[in-house]
Every structure is written in C-alpha cells, then in structure tokens.
Short mmCIF file of C-alpha atoms and ligand atoms in Angstrom, two decimals:
data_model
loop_
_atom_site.label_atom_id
_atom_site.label_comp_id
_atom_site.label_asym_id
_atom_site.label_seq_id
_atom_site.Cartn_x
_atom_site.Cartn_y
_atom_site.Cartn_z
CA UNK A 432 -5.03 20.12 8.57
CA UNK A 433 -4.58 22.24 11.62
CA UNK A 434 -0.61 22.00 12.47
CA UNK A 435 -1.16 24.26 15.75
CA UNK A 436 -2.78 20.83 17.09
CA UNK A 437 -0.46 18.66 19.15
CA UNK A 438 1.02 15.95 16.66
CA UNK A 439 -1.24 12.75 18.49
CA UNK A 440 -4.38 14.60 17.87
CA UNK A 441 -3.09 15.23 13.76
CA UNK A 442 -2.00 11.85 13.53
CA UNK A 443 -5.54 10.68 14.91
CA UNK A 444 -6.56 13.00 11.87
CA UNK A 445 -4.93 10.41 9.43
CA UNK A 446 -6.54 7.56 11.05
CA UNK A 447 -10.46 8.94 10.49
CA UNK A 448 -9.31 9.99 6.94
CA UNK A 449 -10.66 6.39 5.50
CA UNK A 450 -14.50 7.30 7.67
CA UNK A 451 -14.23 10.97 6.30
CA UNK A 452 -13.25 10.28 3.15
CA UNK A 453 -17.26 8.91 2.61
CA UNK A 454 -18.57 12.10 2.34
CA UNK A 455 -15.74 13.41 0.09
CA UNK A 456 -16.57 10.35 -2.56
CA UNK A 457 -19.93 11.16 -2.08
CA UNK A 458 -19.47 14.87 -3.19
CA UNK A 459 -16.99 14.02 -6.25
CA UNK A 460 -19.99 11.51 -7.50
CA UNK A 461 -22.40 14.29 -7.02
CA UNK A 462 -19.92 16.66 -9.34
CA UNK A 463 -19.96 13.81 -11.34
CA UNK A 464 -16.21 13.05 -11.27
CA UNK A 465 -15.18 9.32 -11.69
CA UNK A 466 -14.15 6.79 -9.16
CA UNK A 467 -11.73 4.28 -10.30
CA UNK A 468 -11.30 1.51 -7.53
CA UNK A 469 -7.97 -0.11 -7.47
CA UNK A 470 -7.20 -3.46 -5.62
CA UNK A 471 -2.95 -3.37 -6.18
CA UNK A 472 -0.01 -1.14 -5.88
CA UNK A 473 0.29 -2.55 -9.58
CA UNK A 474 -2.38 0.01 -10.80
CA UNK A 475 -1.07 3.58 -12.37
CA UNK A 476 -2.77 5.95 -11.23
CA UNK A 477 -1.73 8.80 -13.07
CA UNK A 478 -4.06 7.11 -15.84
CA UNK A 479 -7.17 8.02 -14.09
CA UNK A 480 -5.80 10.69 -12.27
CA UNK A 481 -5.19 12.45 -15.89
CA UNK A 482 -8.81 12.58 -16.75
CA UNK A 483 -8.89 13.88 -13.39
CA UNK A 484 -10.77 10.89 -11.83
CA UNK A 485 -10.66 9.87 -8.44
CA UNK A 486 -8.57 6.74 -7.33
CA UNK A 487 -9.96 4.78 -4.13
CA UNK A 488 -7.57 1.68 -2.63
CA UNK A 489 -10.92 -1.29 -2.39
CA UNK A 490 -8.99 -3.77 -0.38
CA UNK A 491 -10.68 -4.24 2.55
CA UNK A 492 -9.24 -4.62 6.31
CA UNK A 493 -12.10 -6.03 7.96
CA UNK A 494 -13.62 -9.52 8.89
CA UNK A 495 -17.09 -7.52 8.92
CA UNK A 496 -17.95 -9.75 5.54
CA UNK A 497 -15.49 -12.62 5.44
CA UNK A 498 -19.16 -14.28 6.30
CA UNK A 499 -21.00 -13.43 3.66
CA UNK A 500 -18.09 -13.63 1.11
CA UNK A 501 -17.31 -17.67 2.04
CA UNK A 502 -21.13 -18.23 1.16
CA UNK A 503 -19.36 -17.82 -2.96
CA UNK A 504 -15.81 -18.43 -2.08
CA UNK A 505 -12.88 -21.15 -0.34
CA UNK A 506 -12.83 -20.66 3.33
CA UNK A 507 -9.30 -21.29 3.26
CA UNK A 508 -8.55 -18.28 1.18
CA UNK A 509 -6.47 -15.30 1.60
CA UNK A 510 -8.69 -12.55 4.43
CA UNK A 511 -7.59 -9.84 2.04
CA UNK A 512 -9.73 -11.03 -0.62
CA UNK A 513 -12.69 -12.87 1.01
CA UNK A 514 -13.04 -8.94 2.83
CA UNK A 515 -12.63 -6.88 -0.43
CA UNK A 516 -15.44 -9.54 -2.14
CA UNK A 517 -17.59 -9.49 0.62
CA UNK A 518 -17.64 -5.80 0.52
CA UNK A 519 -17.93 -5.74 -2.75
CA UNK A 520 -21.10 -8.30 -2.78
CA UNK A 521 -22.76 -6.92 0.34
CA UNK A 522 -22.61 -2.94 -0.73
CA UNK A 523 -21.13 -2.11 2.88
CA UNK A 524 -18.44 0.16 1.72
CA UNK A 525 -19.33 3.59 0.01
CA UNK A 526 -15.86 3.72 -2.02
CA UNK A 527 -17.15 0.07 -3.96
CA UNK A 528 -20.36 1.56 -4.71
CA UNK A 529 -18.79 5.19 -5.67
CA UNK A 530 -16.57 3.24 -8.38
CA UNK A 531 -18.00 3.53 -11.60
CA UNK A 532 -14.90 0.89 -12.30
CA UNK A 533 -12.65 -1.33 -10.55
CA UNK A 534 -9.33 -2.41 -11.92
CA UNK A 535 -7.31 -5.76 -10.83
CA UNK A 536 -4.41 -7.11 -11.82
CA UNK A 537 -3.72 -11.11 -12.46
CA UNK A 538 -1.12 -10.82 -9.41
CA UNK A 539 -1.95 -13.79 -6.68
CA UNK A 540 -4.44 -17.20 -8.36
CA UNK A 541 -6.72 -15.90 -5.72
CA UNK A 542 -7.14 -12.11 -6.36
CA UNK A 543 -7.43 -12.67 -10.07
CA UNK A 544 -10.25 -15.75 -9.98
CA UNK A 545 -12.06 -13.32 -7.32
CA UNK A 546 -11.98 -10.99 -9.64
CA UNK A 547 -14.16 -12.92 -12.44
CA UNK A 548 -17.10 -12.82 -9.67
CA UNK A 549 -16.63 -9.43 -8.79
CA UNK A 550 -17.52 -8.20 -12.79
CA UNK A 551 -20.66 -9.43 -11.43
CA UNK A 552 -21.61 -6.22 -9.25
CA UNK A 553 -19.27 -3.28 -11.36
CA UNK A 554 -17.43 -3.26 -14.24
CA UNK A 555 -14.24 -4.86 -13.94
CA UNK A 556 -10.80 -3.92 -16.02
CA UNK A 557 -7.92 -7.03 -14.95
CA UNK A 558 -4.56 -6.59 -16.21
CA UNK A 559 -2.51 -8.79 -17.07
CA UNK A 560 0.72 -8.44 -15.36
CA UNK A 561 3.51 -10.56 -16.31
CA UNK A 562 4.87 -12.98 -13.34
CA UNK A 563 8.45 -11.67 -13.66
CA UNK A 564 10.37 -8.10 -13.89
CA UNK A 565 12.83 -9.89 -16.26
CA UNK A 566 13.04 -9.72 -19.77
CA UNK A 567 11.58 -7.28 -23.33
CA UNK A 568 8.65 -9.83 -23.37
CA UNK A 569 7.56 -8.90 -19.65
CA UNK A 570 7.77 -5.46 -20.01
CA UNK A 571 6.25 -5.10 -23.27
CA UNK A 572 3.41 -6.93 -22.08
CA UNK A 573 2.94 -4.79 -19.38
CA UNK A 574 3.84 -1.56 -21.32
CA UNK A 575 0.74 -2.75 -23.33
CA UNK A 576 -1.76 -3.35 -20.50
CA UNK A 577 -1.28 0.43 -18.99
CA UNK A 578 -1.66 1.23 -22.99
CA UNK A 579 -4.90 -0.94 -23.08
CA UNK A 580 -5.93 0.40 -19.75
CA UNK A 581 -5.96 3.81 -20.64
CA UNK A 582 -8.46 2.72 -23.91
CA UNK A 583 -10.45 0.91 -21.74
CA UNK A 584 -10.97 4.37 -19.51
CA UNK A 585 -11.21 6.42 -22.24
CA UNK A 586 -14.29 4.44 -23.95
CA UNK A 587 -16.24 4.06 -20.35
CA UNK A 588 -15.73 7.32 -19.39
CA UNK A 589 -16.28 9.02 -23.16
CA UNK A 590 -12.95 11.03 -22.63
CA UNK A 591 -8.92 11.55 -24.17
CA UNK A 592 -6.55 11.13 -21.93
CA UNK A 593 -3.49 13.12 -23.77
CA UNK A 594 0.27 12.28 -23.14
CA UNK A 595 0.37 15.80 -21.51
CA UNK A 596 -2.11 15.04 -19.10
CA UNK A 597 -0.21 11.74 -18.15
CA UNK A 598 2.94 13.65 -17.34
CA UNK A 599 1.08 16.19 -15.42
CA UNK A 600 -0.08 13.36 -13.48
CA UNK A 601 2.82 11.81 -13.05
CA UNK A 602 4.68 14.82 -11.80
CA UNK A 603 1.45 14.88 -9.10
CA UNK A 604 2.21 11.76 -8.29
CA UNK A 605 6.01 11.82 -7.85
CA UNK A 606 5.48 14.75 -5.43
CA UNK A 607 3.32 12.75 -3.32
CA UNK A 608 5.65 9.90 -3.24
CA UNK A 609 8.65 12.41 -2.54
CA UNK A 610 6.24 13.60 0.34
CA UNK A 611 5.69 10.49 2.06
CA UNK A 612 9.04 9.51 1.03
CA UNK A 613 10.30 12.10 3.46
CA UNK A 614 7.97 11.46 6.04
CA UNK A 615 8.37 7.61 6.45
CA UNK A 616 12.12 8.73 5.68
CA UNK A 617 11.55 10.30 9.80
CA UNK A 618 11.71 6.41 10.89
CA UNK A 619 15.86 6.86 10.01
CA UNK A 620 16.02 8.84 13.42
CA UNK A 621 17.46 6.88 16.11
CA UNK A 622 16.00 7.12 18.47
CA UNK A 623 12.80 7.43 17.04
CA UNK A 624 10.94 10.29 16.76
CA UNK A 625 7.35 8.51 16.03
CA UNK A 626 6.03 5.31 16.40
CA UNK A 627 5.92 2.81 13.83
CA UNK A 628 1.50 3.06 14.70
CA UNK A 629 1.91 6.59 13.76
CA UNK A 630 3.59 6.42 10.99
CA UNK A 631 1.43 4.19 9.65
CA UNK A 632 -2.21 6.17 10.55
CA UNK A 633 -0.40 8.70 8.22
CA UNK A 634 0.70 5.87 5.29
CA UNK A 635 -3.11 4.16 5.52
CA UNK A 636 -4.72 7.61 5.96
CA UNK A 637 -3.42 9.54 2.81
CA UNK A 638 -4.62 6.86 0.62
CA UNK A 639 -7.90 8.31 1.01
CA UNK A 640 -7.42 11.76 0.58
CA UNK A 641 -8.75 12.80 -2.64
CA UNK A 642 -6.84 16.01 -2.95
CA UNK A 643 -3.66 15.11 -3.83
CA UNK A 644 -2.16 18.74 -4.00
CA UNK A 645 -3.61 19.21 -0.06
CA UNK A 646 -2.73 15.63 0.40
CA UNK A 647 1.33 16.71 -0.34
CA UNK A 648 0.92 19.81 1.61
CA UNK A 649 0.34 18.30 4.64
CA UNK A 650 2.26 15.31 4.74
CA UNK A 651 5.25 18.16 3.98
CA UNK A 652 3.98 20.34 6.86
CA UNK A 653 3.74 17.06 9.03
CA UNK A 654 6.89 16.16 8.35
CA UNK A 655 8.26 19.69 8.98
CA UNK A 656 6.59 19.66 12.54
CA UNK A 657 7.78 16.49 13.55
CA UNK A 658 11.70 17.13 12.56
CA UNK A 659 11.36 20.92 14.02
CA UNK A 660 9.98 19.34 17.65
CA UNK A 661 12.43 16.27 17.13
CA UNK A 662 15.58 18.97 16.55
CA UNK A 663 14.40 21.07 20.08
CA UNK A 664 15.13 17.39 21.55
CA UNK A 665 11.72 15.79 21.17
CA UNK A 666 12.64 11.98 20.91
CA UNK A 667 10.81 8.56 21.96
CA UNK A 668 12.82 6.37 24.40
CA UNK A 669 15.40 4.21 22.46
CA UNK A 670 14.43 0.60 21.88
CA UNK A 671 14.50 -2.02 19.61
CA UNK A 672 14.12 -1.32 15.58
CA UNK A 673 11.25 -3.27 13.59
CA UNK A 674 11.57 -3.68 9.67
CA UNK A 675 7.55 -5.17 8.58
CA UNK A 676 7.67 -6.72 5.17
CA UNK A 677 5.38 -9.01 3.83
CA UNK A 678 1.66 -8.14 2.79
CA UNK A 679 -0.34 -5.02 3.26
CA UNK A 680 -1.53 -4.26 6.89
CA UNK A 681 -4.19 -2.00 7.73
CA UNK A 682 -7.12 -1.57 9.62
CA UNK A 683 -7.34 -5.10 12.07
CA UNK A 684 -3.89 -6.01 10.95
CA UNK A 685 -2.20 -3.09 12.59
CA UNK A 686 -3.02 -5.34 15.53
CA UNK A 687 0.87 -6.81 14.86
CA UNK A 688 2.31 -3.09 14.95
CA UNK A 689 0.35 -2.73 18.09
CA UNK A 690 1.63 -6.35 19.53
CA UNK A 691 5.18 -4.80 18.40
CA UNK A 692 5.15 -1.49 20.01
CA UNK A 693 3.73 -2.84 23.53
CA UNK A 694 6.41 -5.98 23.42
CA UNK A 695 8.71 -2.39 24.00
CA UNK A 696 10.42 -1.98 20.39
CA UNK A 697 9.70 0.40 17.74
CA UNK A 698 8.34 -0.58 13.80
CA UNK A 699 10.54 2.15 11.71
CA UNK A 700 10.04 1.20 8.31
CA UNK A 701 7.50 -0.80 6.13
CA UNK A 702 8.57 -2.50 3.63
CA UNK A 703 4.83 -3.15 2.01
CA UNK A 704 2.26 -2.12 0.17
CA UNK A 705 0.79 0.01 2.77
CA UNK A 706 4.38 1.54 3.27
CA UNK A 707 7.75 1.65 0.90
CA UNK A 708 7.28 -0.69 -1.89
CA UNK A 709 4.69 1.38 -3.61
CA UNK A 710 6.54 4.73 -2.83
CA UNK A 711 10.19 4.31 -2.74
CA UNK A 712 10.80 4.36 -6.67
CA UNK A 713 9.66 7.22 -9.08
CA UNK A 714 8.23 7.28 -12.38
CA UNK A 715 11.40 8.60 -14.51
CA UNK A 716 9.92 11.80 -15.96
CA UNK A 717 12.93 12.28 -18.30
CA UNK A 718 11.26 9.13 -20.19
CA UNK A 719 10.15 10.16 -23.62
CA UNK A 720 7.79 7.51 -24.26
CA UNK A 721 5.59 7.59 -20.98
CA UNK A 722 4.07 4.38 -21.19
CA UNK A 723 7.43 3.02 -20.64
CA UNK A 724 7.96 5.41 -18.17
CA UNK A 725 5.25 4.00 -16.22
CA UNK A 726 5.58 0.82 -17.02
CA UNK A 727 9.43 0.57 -15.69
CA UNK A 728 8.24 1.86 -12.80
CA UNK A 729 5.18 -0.49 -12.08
CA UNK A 730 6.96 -3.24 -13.01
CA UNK A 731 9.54 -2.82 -10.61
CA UNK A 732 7.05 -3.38 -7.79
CA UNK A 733 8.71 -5.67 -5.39
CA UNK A 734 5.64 -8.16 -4.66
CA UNK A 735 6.07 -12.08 -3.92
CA UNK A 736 3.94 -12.36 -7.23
CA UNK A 737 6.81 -11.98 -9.40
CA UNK A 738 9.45 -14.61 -9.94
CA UNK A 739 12.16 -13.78 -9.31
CA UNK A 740 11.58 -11.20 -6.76
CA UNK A 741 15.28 -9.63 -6.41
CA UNK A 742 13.47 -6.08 -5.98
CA UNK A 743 12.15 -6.91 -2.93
CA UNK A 744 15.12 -8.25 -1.31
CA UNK A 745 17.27 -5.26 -2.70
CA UNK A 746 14.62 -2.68 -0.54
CA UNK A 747 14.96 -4.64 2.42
CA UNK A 748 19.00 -4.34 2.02
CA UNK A 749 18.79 -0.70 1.75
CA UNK A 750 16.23 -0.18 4.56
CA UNK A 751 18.11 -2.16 6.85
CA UNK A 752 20.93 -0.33 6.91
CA UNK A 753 19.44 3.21 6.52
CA UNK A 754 16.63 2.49 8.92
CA UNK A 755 19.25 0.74 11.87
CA UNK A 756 16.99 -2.23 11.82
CA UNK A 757 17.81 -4.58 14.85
CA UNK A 758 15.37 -7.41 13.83
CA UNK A 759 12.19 -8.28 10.92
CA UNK A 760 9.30 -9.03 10.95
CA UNK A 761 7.28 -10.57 8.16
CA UNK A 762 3.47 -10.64 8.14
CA UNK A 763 1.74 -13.19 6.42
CA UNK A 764 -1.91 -13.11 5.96
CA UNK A 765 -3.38 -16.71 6.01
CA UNK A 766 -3.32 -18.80 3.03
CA UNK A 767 -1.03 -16.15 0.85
CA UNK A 768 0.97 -18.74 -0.58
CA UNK A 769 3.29 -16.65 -2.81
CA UNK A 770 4.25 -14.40 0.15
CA UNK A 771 4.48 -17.73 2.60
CA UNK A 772 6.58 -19.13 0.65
CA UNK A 773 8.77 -16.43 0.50
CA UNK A 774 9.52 -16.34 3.87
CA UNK A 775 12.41 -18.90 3.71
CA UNK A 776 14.00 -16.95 1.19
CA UNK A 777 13.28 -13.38 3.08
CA UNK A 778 14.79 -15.50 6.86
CA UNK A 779 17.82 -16.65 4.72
CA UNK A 780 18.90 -13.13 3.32
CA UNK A 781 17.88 -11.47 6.35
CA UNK A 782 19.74 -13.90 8.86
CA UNK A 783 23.02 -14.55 6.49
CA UNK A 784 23.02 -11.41 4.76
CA UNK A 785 22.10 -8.65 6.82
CA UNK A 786 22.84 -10.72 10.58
CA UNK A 787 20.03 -9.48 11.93
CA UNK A 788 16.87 -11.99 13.69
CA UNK A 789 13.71 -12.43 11.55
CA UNK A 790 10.74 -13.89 12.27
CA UNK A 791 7.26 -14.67 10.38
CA UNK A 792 3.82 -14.26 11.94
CA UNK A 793 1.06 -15.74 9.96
CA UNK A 794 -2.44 -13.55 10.75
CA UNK A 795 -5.53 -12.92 9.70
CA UNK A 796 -8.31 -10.28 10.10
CA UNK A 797 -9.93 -11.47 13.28
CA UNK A 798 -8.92 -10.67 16.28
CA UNK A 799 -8.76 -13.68 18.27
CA UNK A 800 -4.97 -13.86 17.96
CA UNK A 801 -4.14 -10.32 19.52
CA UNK A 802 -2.55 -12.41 22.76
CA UNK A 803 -0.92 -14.84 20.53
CA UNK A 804 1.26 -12.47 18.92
CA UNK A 805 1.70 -10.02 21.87
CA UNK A 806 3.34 -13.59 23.14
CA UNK A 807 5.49 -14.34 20.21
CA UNK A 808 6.49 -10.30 19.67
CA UNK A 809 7.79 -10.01 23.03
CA UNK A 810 9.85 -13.14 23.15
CA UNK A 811 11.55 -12.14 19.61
CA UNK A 812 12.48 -8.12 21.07
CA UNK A 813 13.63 -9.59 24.30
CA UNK A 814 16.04 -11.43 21.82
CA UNK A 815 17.00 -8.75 20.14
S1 LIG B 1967 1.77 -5.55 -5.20
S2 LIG B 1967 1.40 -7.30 -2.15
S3 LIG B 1967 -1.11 -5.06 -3.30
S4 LIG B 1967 -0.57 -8.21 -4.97
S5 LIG B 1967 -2.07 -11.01 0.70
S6 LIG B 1967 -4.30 -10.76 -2.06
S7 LIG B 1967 -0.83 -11.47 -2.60
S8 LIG B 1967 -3.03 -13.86 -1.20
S9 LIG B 1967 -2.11 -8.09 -1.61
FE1 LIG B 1967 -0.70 -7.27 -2.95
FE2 LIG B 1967 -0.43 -5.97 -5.19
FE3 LIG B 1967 1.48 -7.61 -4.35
FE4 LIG B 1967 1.06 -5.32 -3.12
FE5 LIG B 1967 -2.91 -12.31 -2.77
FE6 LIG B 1967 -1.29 -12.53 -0.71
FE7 LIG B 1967 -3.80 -12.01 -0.28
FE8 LIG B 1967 -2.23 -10.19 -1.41
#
C-alpha cells in the first residue's frame, strides 16, 4: 500500500481488494497452499491459518445468482444464502472454486439446510454450534467441534496442526483484530474523521487480503495517516451519528450506508459481522488449554442465532456511548427470521435504555429499493 497516495484513492484500494484478491488465490493454489472457505464469523481461523492455509469469507453480496440458486432453493429465503449457493452451484466466484474445503456452522435453519446441497459441489465441514453462550454443556460442545474441526483438516489436508502453531496463529490473529480494532476505533472522533462508506471499504476489503502480516501493517499505517491528518485539523463536517447492527452488509448492501451518508449523517460504528462483532473480543492467549481459548472466544459471538443473545446487546451499550451514537439503525436482510425478530428486543433496549431513536430497514440484494430507503433514512436523521 502506497501511504504517499491521498487517503480516497487508498481507501478505493480496500474496495478492489475482493477483484484483486483473484489472482492472489490463484497464485497460493498454484504454490499449492490450501483454501479453506468460511461462511460465519463462527469459524476459527487460526485452525487453518496454523497449517498455514488460506482463509476466504464465501458469503456472497450479489443478486448476480439469486436466479439460478431459486431453481434448488425457497424463493422466500434469506439473499445471503440463495447468493453464496448460487455461487457456489454456478462456479462464478474464483474463491468457491479455490477452496479445497468449505466450513459452515448450524447457525440460521437456512444456512445450515443450504449447506447439505452445497457438499454437493466441495467438501463440506458443518459445525455444530450450540444455540446459546450459556452453560458447561454449550461450551463443551463447541470446545469439541473446533477440536473435531482441526481432525477433520488435518486428515484432508495430510498435515499436524501442533498446539504451537495454534498459538502462533492466534497471536496473528489478535494483532489483526487489535489493528482494525484501532482503525474502526477512528469512528470515536467527533466529528468524524471518515465516513462510515470508508470505513467500511477498509472492514470488507481486508477480509481478502491473504497476507495477514501486510494485512496489519497497513491497516496500522492507515490508521496512523488518518489520526496524523485528523490532529493538523482534518475533520468531516459534524452531523448526525449512525450505529448499523443487524446482519452483514457488503457489496449491494452498502447501498443503506450510502442511503445514510447522503440523508446528511455519518455511520461510525458497525456493530456486525462485517464490522465489530467479529473483532471487538480477543482470543485470551494466557489460556492454557487453547481449544478453550478459542472456543470462549467464538462462542461469545454476539449473533441473533444464539438464545439468549445478551452479548449483542452488551456491544451495542458500549458502542453507543463510546461511539456518541445519536440514532440506530438495524439492517435486516429479507426473510432472516432470527435477526427480524430481534429487532423488537434491539428498539426496546435501544429506545428505553440508551434514549436514543432506532429504526429497522428490511433489504435485500437488489437494487430496486435504493429510493426507498434514501426516503426512510432521511426522514429518521431529520429526526434526530
Ligand atoms: S455470526 S450474523 S455471519 S450467522 S442474514 S444467513 S443469520 S438468514 S449471516 Fe451470520 Fe454468522 Fe451470525 Fe455473523 Fe442466516 Fe440471517 Fe441470512 Fe445470516
């Protein structure tokens, strides 16, 4: 990365990193590393990562083959998983066919029955999370699926994967998340110093940048830039502070960020999976055992899946006060039921707890709605 480059050129960087990524999956294959595909924030990564595989995110962000994928599956079905299948099925994206694996987790009904047609075109590893963070039962089941996980790598890939090379990887790996810790940690400023779109070309982009020790380096220097040119009294106009929960954005669903941003507010913290709620927490590397260091981690993973789902609410306290949030907004994709219904529970704590407005959008990966929600965005900021 080239930090003499003004910072909307760097950040445009970011955004291309999914297209350039291609060719850098296409090289690893050719040194014959492995490519583990990964569907959920659920997934450790420092399992692959410490037979030094490669770890590509497979959900797609496209409605390029919703088509093709409701010729198998419910129309009325989440976009996020219609896309990945389609992609899947179709061949159209180079990181599905560079997997020599994919691994899913039982997390939403619909993810986890996708998966079952999905073993069709790759292997397939699904593991079985529990449904709630609470309880020895829960977490020893999931202690046992990163356990069983790591056999299941180990015989398809004809490798060890040692203890040491796990906490080597999860030292990687808690760098990175300090690193974009610090940099989404720039949406604190008030007034901003990026835009919420910004911030997340950066979140979106990393995910695709294979090497992680260059991947930490920049997001640091990044970071460094942005706070050095904020401190000489670069700042964005004050307005209005977004908090987006709900599910992951990306790709067509940064249309709501964009809706956001022109209704004349700023987005300054994602509480997601594209954003905080994969980040925020780090594996404890004091841990002896480092299964359970993992899975206390992992398991902590604020996602509507889990019943209860106290972790998610205690982010979004936390965020809202650290990030000066002056309203929420919570993105729904169509037909995810878990986070849908969720949404009373999210309006209630955000309204009564935090006094602050909230307000849901329900979306989906077309694009017909763009006016729709540049409507409804710039009603709920003039509010604010
Ligand atoms: S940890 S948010 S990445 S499950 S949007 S497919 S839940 S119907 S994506 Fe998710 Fe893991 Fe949770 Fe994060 Fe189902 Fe809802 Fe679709 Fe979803």
């Amino acid at each position: 990365m080239d930090l003499r480059k003004e910072l909307p050129e760097i950040f445009d960087q970011f955004a291309e990193a999914r297209k350039n990524g291609f060719i850098a999956a296409k090289t690893l294959k050719e040194q014959n590393v492995p490519m583990v595909g990964t569907f959920c924030t659920y997934m450790p990564q420092e399992l692959p990562l410490a037979m030094g595989a490669a770890v590509v995110s497979l959900c797609a962000t496209s409605d390029e083959t919703i088509g093709e994928a409701e010729k198998d599956l419910p129309k009325n079905l989440c976009p996020l998983i219609k896309s990945s299948y389609g992609f899947g099925k179709t061949d159209k994206c180079p990181y599905f066919y560079f997997s020599d694996i994919v691994v899913g987790e039982t997390t939403c009904d619909g993810k986890k029955k996708m998966y079952e047609y999905l073993g069709e075109f790759k292997p397939v590893h699904v593991m079985q999370l529990p449904n709630t963070q609470k309880g020895a039962d829960a977490f020893n089941l999931w202690k046992n699926e990163i356990i069983r996980l790591k056999e299941t790598l180990e015989a398809q890939f004809d490798t060890e994967i040692t203890e040491e090379a796990i906490r080597k990887a999860i030292n990687l790996k808690n760098r990175e998340r300090q690193a974009l810790k610090n940099f989404y940690g720039l949406g604190k400023l008030n007034p901003s110093a990026i835009t919420g779109g910004d911030i997340l070309k950066v979140l979106y982009g990393t995910t695709f940048k294979f090497d992680r020790e260059v991947n930490i380096k920049d997001v640091e220097a990044l970071t460094a830039k942005i706070q050095k040119e904020y401190d000489e009294g670069k700042r964005l106009d004050p307005k209005p502070r977004i908090l987006i929960t709900g599910c992951p954005i990306g790709g067509v669903t940064e249309k709501v960020v964009k809706a956001i941003e022109d209704s004349g507010a700023h987005v300054v913290f994602f509480e997601n999976c594209m954003g905080a709620k994969a980040v925020e927490r780090l594996v404890d590397e004091s841990k002896e055992d480092v299964y359970e260091a993992l899975a206390e981690k992992y398991l902590s993973i604020g996602c509507s899946c889990m019943t209860p789902n106290n972790n998610r609410l205690d982010m979004l306290d936390e965020a809202i006060d650290a990030y000066q949030v002056d309203g929420v907004v919570d993105v729904i994709l169509q037909a995810c039921h878990t986070y849908a219904v969720e949404t009373l529970s999210i309006k209630r704590f955000v309204n009564e707890k935090k006094n602050i407005p909230y307000m849901s959008v329900e979306t989906d990966y077309s694009t017909t709605d763009i006016g729709q929600l540049t409507t409804r965005m710039a009603a709920f900021i003039e509010m604010l």
